[in-house]
Amino acid sequence: MNVSEAVAYRRSVRGFLDKPVDIALVKDIVERAARAATGGNLQPWHIDLVHGDSMKKLKAIMAEKIAARESEQQEYDIYPRELSSPYADRRFEVGEMLYGAIGIAREDRKGRAIWFARNFQFFNAPVGLFLTIDRQMGPPQWGDCGMMLENICLLLCEAGLDSCPQECWAVYPKTIGAFLGTPENRILWTGMSIGYKDPDDPANSLVPTRAPSSEWLTLHG
Ligand SMILES: Cc1cc2nc3c(=O)[nH]c(=O)nc-3n(C[C@H](O)[C@H](O)[C@H](O)COP(=O)(O)O)c2cc1C
């Protein structure tokens, strides 16, 4: 798989097989992904990989939290509070496409909530990744972390693995911070599921659209 193929192939996968993943392989991928460029070579990311017994423990903790409908104070807004067009439209569209693919109607709020909670079981993936960043860092360094995350996603594709980045974990910063033992000076940006895609899971039939480049690309000649 060359770079173009990996970029074209990568998708957010929301249903994984019960197939074990070699954690040494994931560790190697994450280490290689750290060739990502960063302003001033700050390399501002911190990564935690969760697997094996730790993964079982975390999934159990989260199942309890979700069942008890516990919520926590978020440390950042995942989306702008007043998200405007065209961004809000794109968000709406992908949500409709996803729930359409899995057959849950818009008015079935409970059904959607139950399905969304699969996020907190890593969509059955055997490996979870968390990316935290020092609180002193600003938007440029968060952008650097995005370069790292995309490198990881693409290298996973090359290795036959799939992933789903998951900012939803930012809804439970205390739980995850305590579980990982994250120092107070760091903030949780995102989690990510890692595993082998279940080709039969209808959620994985989703192919999100992309806006035409005329909406966001300007050539100056
Ligand atoms: C930083 C980040 C956080 C995301 N968080 C979630 C999430 O919490 N749950 C989820 O199902 N998808 C999540 N996604 C996946 C996006 O919905 C997905 O990337 C987008 O719809 C485009 O689809 P694609 O990745 O398949 O191209 C996240 C993606 C990124 C980059």
Short mmCIF file of N, CA and C and ligand atoms in Angstrom, two decimals, residues 10-12 14 94 98 116 119 123 149 164-169 189-190 208 210, ligand 1:
data_model
loop_
_atom_site.label_atom_id
_atom_site.label_comp_id
_atom_site.label_asym_id
_atom_site.label_seq_id
_atom_site.Cartn_x
_atom_site.Cartn_y
_atom_site.Cartn_z
N ARG A 10 -8.22 4.79 4.01
CA ARG A 10 -8.54 5.02 5.43
C ARG A 10 -9.96 5.50 5.63
N ARG A 11 -10.62 4.89 6.60
CA ARG A 11 -11.96 5.32 7.01
C ARG A 11 -12.04 5.21 8.52
N SER A 12 -12.99 5.89 9.11
CA SER A 12 -13.29 5.69 10.52
C SER A 12 -14.14 4.43 10.62
N ARG A 14 -16.20 1.58 12.67
CA ARG A 14 -17.00 1.55 13.92
C ARG A 14 -17.59 0.16 14.19
N VAL A 94 -23.17 13.66 7.87
CA VAL A 94 -22.47 12.40 8.16
C VAL A 94 -23.21 11.62 9.25
N LEU A 98 -24.57 7.89 8.75
CA LEU A 98 -24.17 6.80 9.65
C LEU A 98 -25.40 6.07 10.19
N PHE A 116 -24.55 5.03 20.06
CA PHE A 116 -23.40 5.92 20.27
C PHE A 116 -22.52 5.42 21.41
N ASN A 119 -19.14 3.65 21.25
CA ASN A 119 -17.87 4.39 21.27
C ASN A 119 -17.06 4.01 22.50
N PHE A 123 -15.94 0.22 20.06
CA PHE A 123 -16.55 -0.50 18.94
C PHE A 123 -16.04 -1.93 18.84
N LEU A 149 -1.65 11.85 14.63
CA LEU A 149 -2.79 10.94 14.59
C LEU A 149 -3.02 10.39 13.18
N CYS A 164 -10.58 4.22 14.52
CA CYS A 164 -11.56 5.31 14.57
C CYS A 164 -11.11 6.30 15.63
N PRO A 165 -10.68 7.50 15.21
CA PRO A 165 -10.38 8.54 16.21
C PRO A 165 -11.66 8.86 16.97
N GLN A 166 -11.55 9.16 18.27
CA GLN A 166 -12.77 9.35 19.08
C GLN A 166 -12.59 10.46 20.11
N GLU A 167 -13.01 11.64 19.70
CA GLU A 167 -13.00 12.77 20.65
C GLU A 167 -14.05 12.61 21.73
N CYS A 168 -15.00 11.70 21.53
CA CYS A 168 -16.06 11.51 22.53
C CYS A 168 -15.47 11.17 23.90
N TRP A 169 -14.25 10.63 23.91
CA TRP A 169 -13.63 10.29 25.19
C TRP A 169 -13.40 11.54 26.04
N TRP A 189 -7.00 14.97 24.68
CA TRP A 189 -7.62 15.45 23.45
C TRP A 189 -8.56 14.38 22.90
N THR A 190 -7.99 13.20 22.57
CA THR A 190 -8.82 12.21 21.88
C THR A 190 -8.43 10.79 22.23
N PRO A 208 -18.23 8.52 4.02
CA PRO A 208 -18.58 9.95 4.14
C PRO A 208 -18.15 10.73 2.91
N ARG A 210 -17.01 14.25 0.79
CA ARG A 210 -16.09 15.37 1.01
C ARG A 210 -16.62 16.54 0.19
C1 LIG B 1 -10.10 13.97 16.11
C2 LIG B 1 -11.27 13.14 15.67
C3 LIG B 1 -12.22 12.76 16.57
C4 LIG B 1 -13.31 11.96 16.19
N1 LIG B 1 -14.20 11.53 17.13
C5 LIG B 1 -15.13 10.60 16.79
C6 LIG B 1 -15.94 10.00 17.79
O1 LIG B 1 -15.87 10.34 18.98
N2 LIG B 1 -16.81 9.02 17.42
C7 LIG B 1 -16.93 8.62 16.10
O2 LIG B 1 -17.73 7.72 15.81
N3 LIG B 1 -16.19 9.20 15.12
C8 LIG B 1 -15.29 10.15 15.44
N4 LIG B 1 -14.47 10.70 14.48
C9 LIG B 1 -14.60 10.25 13.08
C10 LIG B 1 -15.24 11.31 12.20
O3 LIG B 1 -16.63 11.29 12.36
C11 LIG B 1 -14.83 10.97 10.75
O4 LIG B 1 -13.44 11.17 10.61
C12 LIG B 1 -15.56 11.82 9.70
O5 LIG B 1 -16.94 11.60 9.74
C13 LIG B 1 -15.04 11.48 8.30
O6 LIG B 1 -15.14 10.08 8.06
P1 LIG B 1 -13.88 9.19 7.69
O7 LIG B 1 -12.90 9.29 8.83
O8 LIG B 1 -14.41 7.78 7.57
O9 LIG B 1 -13.30 9.71 6.42
C14 LIG B 1 -13.42 11.55 14.84
C15 LIG B 1 -12.47 11.98 13.91
C16 LIG B 1 -11.41 12.77 14.31
C17 LIG B 1 -10.37 13.19 13.31
#
